[in-house]
Structure formats: C-alpha cells, structure tokens
Amino acid sequence: MATLGVSLVACSEDEDLFDDSGSKVTLPSHRAFILNEGTQGANNATLSFYAPDGNADFIKDIFYTQNQAKLGDTGQSMIEYNNDLYAIIAGSRYLVRMNTAGVEKQRYAIPESEGDPRYLAADDGYIYMTQYGGQVTKLDANTLKVVGTFKGGANLEGIAECDGKLYVANSYLKNDAGYQYQTDLFVINAANMQLETTLTVDLNPNQVLEEDGKIFLISWGNYADKGYSAQMIEPQNGNKQTSLGVATNMAVGDDMVYFVNSETDWNTFTTTNTFFSYNIKTATVNSSSFLKNAPAELATSSVYMMSVDDEKGDIYIGVTFYSNSNGTMYRFDRNGNFVEKFDCGGQNPKTMVFID
C-alpha cells in the first residue's frame, strides 16, 4: 500500500463527531490507528493510519505527517476516548492526546522520579495511567492535568474500568532476590483513588480488559513451572473467578472475547498459535479456532496484539518480526473469514483503535 496520500471527505452527517483541526490530510469517517512499539532505544515508534472501508490510502506514520515530529521511543499503549486518541510513549516518558486525525493537542511528561508508564483506561472525563513503582495517575482527559493518584503495589500493568472501579494488575517486583511475581488484582475506587479490595488471581497478572460488565485477565506466570492463563472476574457476582484456558493475548468486542496462545520455543525459534474464544452471552468457551481460511504462515507467526472493530466486528491480529522488519496485520470478518493482510507501517504492532 502507498505510505502517503489523501483520501475521501468524511460524510457530512459524521463531521460533528470529529475534530480534524490542523490535519494536513482529509480522512474518511471510519478510521483506524495502529500504534507500533518500535524497538526499544531506537526512537522509532510510529502511528499508522488505516481505512477499514478501503476508501483512503494507508499512511505509514501519520503522526509525523500531521506534526512534523517523530513519535519517540517505545509506543506502549493507546486508547480512544471521546473521539480523541491517548497514547503512552514509554521510552520518551510522555502521554500524548491527539485529535481524530492524529494531530497532537497536549502531552503530559512523566517525571523522572516516577515509574515507567504502562497502560491506560478512561471514564467520566478522566484518563487513568498505570506505572511501574506502584502508581496509578488520574488525569483530566481534556487538559492532561493530574487530579489524583493511587500508590500501592510494585509494578502495575493492565487496567480496566467497570462501574466506577479500576481493576489494576500488580504484576511483579524486582529486588536483590530476583523477580518476585505477584498475584494481586487491585480494585480501586475511581472517584477517590482509594483501594477497596485486593483480589487474588493467577501469578503475574498483566493484560486486563472489560466487556459486558465483566473483567478479563491474562496472567503471565513465572516463565518456569507456572505458565500463561486467562481468567474472567464477575464484579456483579461477588468477583467470582472463572478459568478460561491458556492464553498470551486477547481482544474483546461484540460480546466476544478472542484469545490466542502464542508460544515461542526460543531454543528452536519456532512459534505455535492456538486460537479460541469465549461467548459472553452464552457463557461458553469454544476451543476451536475462530479463524477460517487463515493464511498458513499465521499459525507459526508471533502474535503481538489483537483488536476488534466495534462497528463491523472485524478481528485484527498483529504479528511481530521484532527488529527485523515491520509487523504484519491480518484482518478477519466477525465470522472469522480472512479479509486481507497488510504491513503495519512499523515494528512490533502494539495496539489498534478505531474511530467512527
């Protein structure tokens, strides 16, 4: 695909939903952005633009196109909230707010005295950012001014909001004895940033997502005798926990949770992928792959991320080739039929968000 170019004008009925002020290109109403992590220390994180409806050219680095500046070092995470994009550039130690066209509005520089920034959640006009060192920072979504903090735990990873509560993974701490993996999922009152309870979950909790009032968690284990696992937590049912299987990554959307167990044997450098899903409405795990007629190479490619387009229900799977080359994105429709694959525009695709 072409890396630069202009596209069609957004439909007039959608124009009021977008803030494309300052944009150097015209973008369609249904749009997607890929945050590519890059290689740590190489200052090569990128933000790519993709048109799901095929009515615009792919833009390899729309952040540079719009702002005439590099994004920075290590794109860690990104969310869409109120039709703005919020992204953590961890190596460069800042949180950036962008409009619907990728034009920078504000940024919050993380002080050197604070731990590295990790993941984001948003609700009720606020952005919540987890950090290593045991901190969750609450920021005004419109100004990126800090309005509160939570301090507790060791290195905090994934975060999700549900009914005014923040569910935060306390993953591990490192000391003279080495890595000490934790089993804590903090439940924090988002209004006052106080800890309400601590749930004991599988070892080394990491990725946390919410869908249909339920929390989905992937824990990474200790990389030895305890492996990866996926759990569901039901806040409205006394925080009941249910094991869902073995998974390294997941995506939620359209009342479904899509899982992959993408494990690499580093002695032989071979990867094996197992895809399965959980239907929230029927409360059933489908151990069969949700993919149909997938390209053969996807079965042995290292899956780095998955995302679901809320409008169409399409499933996107990003694979990494680490620092060797750009990642590849595989697109499937909501029924698992293969649609297309394309270059992500950068190394190590970390996440993909949609605006429509």
CSV table of C-alpha atoms in Angstrom, one decimal, residues 53-237:
chain,number,residue,atom,x,y,z
A,53,ASP,CA,-13.6,0.7,4.3
A,54,GLY,CA,-10.8,0.9,1.8
A,55,ASN,CA,-11.6,4.5,0.9
A,56,ALA,CA,-8.3,6.0,1.8
A,57,ASP,CA,-4.6,5.3,1.4
A,58,PHE,CA,-2.6,3.8,4.2
A,59,ILE,CA,-0.3,6.3,5.9
A,60,LYS,CA,2.7,4.7,7.4
A,61,ASP,CA,3.5,7.4,10.0
A,62,ILE,CA,0.5,9.8,10.3
A,63,PHE,CA,1.9,11.3,13.5
A,64,TYR,CA,4.9,12.6,11.6
A,65,THR,CA,2.7,13.7,8.7
A,66,GLN,CA,0.5,15.7,11.0
A,67,ASN,CA,3.0,17.1,13.5
A,68,GLN,CA,6.4,17.1,11.6
A,69,ALA,CA,7.9,15.3,14.6
A,70,LYS,CA,8.8,11.7,15.5
A,71,LEU,CA,6.5,10.0,18.0
A,72,GLY,CA,9.5,8.9,20.1
A,73,ASP,CA,10.8,5.8,21.7
A,74,THR,CA,8.7,2.7,22.6
A,75,GLY,CA,4.9,3.1,21.9
A,76,GLN,CA,3.5,1.2,24.9
A,77,SER,CA,-0.3,1.6,24.8
A,78,MET,CA,-3.2,3.6,23.2
A,79,ILE,CA,-6.9,4.1,23.7
A,80,GLU,CA,-9.7,6.1,22.1
A,81,TYR,CA,-11.9,8.2,24.4
A,82,ASN,CA,-14.5,10.7,23.4
A,83,ASN,CA,-13.1,10.6,19.8
A,84,ASP,CA,-9.6,11.5,20.9
A,85,LEU,CA,-6.5,9.3,20.9
A,86,TYR,CA,-4.4,8.9,24.0
A,87,ALA,CA,-1.0,7.1,23.7
A,88,ILE,CA,1.8,6.3,26.1
A,89,ILE,CA,5.3,6.6,24.6
A,90,ALA,CA,7.1,4.9,27.4
A,91,GLY,CA,10.8,5.3,26.4
A,92,SER,CA,10.2,9.0,25.8
A,93,ARG,CA,8.2,9.2,29.1
A,94,TYR,CA,5.1,11.0,28.0
A,95,LEU,CA,1.4,10.6,27.5
A,96,VAL,CA,0.0,12.4,24.4
A,97,ARG,CA,-3.5,13.4,23.5
A,98,MET,CA,-4.3,13.6,19.8
A,99,ASN,CA,-7.4,14.6,17.8
A,100,THR,CA,-9.3,12.3,15.4
A,101,ALA,CA,-6.7,12.9,12.7
A,102,GLY,CA,-3.6,12.3,14.8
A,103,VAL,CA,-2.8,16.0,15.4
A,104,GLU,CA,-1.3,16.5,18.9
A,105,LYS,CA,-3.3,18.5,21.4
A,106,GLN,CA,-1.5,18.1,24.6
A,107,ARG,CA,1.1,16.0,26.2
A,108,TYR,CA,1.9,15.1,29.8
A,109,ALA,CA,5.6,14.5,30.6
A,110,ILE,CA,6.1,11.8,33.2
A,111,PRO,CA,8.6,13.0,35.9
A,112,GLU,CA,11.8,11.1,36.1
A,113,SER,CA,11.1,10.5,39.8
A,114,GLU,CA,8.1,8.3,38.8
A,115,GLY,CA,7.9,4.8,37.4
A,116,ASP,CA,7.7,4.0,33.8
A,117,PRO,CA,4.2,4.5,32.2
A,118,ARG,CA,2.4,1.3,31.1
A,119,TYR,CA,-1.4,1.2,30.3
A,120,LEU,CA,-4.5,3.4,30.1
A,121,ALA,CA,-8.2,3.4,30.9
A,122,ALA,CA,-10.8,6.2,30.7
A,123,ASP,CA,-14.2,7.1,32.1
A,124,ASP,CA,-16.3,10.0,33.2
A,125,GLY,CA,-13.9,12.6,31.8
A,126,TYR,CA,-10.7,11.2,33.2
A,127,ILE,CA,-7.7,9.1,32.0
A,128,TYR,CA,-6.1,6.6,34.3
A,129,MET,CA,-2.5,5.6,33.7
A,130,THR,CA,-0.6,2.7,35.4
A,131,GLN,CA,3.0,3.0,36.2
A,132,TYR,CA,5.9,0.9,37.5
A,133,GLY,CA,6.8,1.6,41.1
A,134,GLY,CA,3.2,1.2,42.2
A,135,GLN,CA,1.2,4.2,40.9
A,136,VAL,CA,-2.0,4.9,39.1
A,137,THR,CA,-2.2,8.5,37.9
A,138,LYS,CA,-5.6,10.1,37.3
A,139,LEU,CA,-5.6,12.9,34.7
A,140,ASP,CA,-8.3,15.3,33.4
A,141,ALA,CA,-9.0,14.0,29.8
A,142,ASN,CA,-9.2,17.5,28.3
A,143,THR,CA,-6.2,19.1,29.9
A,144,LEU,CA,-3.9,16.1,31.0
A,145,LYS,CA,-3.6,17.8,34.4
A,146,VAL,CA,-3.1,15.4,37.3
A,147,VAL,CA,-6.0,15.3,39.6
A,148,GLY,CA,-5.3,12.3,41.8
A,149,THR,CA,-3.0,9.3,42.4
A,150,PHE,CA,-3.1,5.8,43.9
A,151,LYS,CA,0.0,4.4,45.4
A,152,GLY,CA,0.4,0.7,46.2
A,153,GLY,CA,1.9,-2.5,44.9
A,154,ALA,CA,5.0,-3.0,42.8
A,155,ASN,CA,5.0,-2.8,39.1
A,156,LEU,CA,1.5,-2.1,37.8
A,157,GLU,CA,0.4,-3.3,34.3
A,158,GLY,CA,-3.0,-3.6,32.7
A,159,ILE,CA,-6.0,-1.6,33.8
A,160,ALA,CA,-9.8,-1.6,33.1
A,161,GLU,CA,-12.7,0.4,34.4
A,162,CYS,CA,-16.1,-1.1,35.3
A,163,ASP,CA,-18.9,0.6,37.2
A,164,GLY,CA,-16.7,3.2,38.8
A,165,LYS,CA,-14.0,0.8,39.8
A,166,LEU,CA,-10.5,0.4,38.4
A,167,TYR,CA,-9.1,-3.2,38.1
A,168,VAL,CA,-5.3,-3.0,38.1
A,169,ALA,CA,-2.8,-5.8,37.7
A,170,ASN,CA,0.1,-5.8,40.2
A,171,SER,CA,2.5,-7.9,38.3
A,172,TYR,CA,5.9,-8.2,39.9
A,173,LEU,CA,8.7,-6.6,41.9
A,174,LYS,CA,12.4,-7.0,41.5
A,175,ASN,CA,14.9,-6.9,44.3
A,176,ASP,CA,18.2,-8.5,45.3
A,177,ALA,CA,16.5,-11.9,45.4
A,178,GLY,CA,15.4,-11.5,41.8
A,179,TYR,CA,11.9,-11.3,40.4
A,180,GLN,CA,9.0,-11.7,42.8
A,181,TYR,CA,5.8,-12.4,40.9
A,182,GLN,CA,2.6,-11.2,42.5
A,183,THR,CA,-1.0,-12.5,42.5
A,184,ASP,CA,-2.8,-9.2,43.1
A,185,LEU,CA,-5.6,-7.5,41.1
A,186,PHE,CA,-6.3,-4.2,42.9
A,187,VAL,CA,-9.9,-2.9,42.9
A,188,ILE,CA,-9.7,0.9,43.2
A,189,ASN,CA,-12.5,3.4,43.7
A,190,ALA,CA,-12.0,5.7,40.6
A,191,ALA,CA,-13.7,8.7,42.4
A,192,ASN,CA,-11.3,8.9,45.4
A,193,MET,CA,-8.5,6.7,44.1
A,194,GLN,CA,-8.6,4.6,47.3
A,195,LEU,CA,-8.1,0.8,47.4
A,196,GLU,CA,-11.3,-1.0,48.0
A,197,THR,CA,-10.1,-4.6,47.9
A,198,THR,CA,-7.4,-6.9,46.5
A,199,LEU,CA,-8.4,-10.0,44.6
A,200,THR,CA,-6.0,-13.0,44.5
A,201,VAL,CA,-5.6,-14.1,40.9
A,202,ASP,CA,-3.2,-16.2,38.8
A,203,LEU,CA,0.5,-15.4,39.1
A,204,ASN,CA,1.9,-12.3,37.4
A,205,PRO,CA,-1.3,-10.6,36.2
A,206,ASN,CA,-0.7,-8.5,33.1
A,207,GLN,CA,-3.4,-7.7,30.5
A,208,VAL,CA,-6.8,-6.5,31.8
A,209,LEU,CA,-9.9,-5.8,29.6
A,210,GLU,CA,-13.6,-5.1,30.3
A,211,GLU,CA,-16.6,-6.3,28.2
A,212,ASP,CA,-20.3,-6.5,29.2
A,213,GLY,CA,-19.6,-5.7,32.8
A,214,LYS,CA,-17.0,-8.5,33.2
A,215,ILE,CA,-13.3,-8.3,33.7
A,216,PHE,CA,-11.0,-10.5,31.6
A,217,LEU,CA,-7.4,-11.1,32.8
A,218,ILE,CA,-4.3,-12.7,31.3
A,219,SER,CA,-1.5,-13.7,33.7
A,220,TRP,CA,2.0,-14.5,32.5
A,221,GLY,CA,3.1,-16.9,35.2
A,222,ASN,CA,6.8,-17.2,36.2
A,223,TYR,CA,8.2,-18.4,32.9
A,224,ALA,CA,9.2,-21.7,34.6
A,225,ASP,CA,6.7,-24.1,36.3
A,226,LYS,CA,3.7,-21.7,36.1
A,227,GLY,CA,2.6,-20.7,32.6
A,228,TYR,CA,0.1,-18.3,31.0
A,229,SER,CA,-3.5,-18.3,31.9
A,230,ALA,CA,-6.8,-16.5,31.2
A,231,GLN,CA,-9.5,-15.7,33.8
A,232,MET,CA,-12.9,-14.0,34.0
A,233,ILE,CA,-13.9,-11.9,37.0
A,234,GLU,CA,-17.6,-11.0,37.6
A,235,PRO,CA,-17.9,-7.8,39.7
A,236,GLN,CA,-21.6,-8.2,39.9
A,237,ASN,CA,-21.3,-11.7,41.2
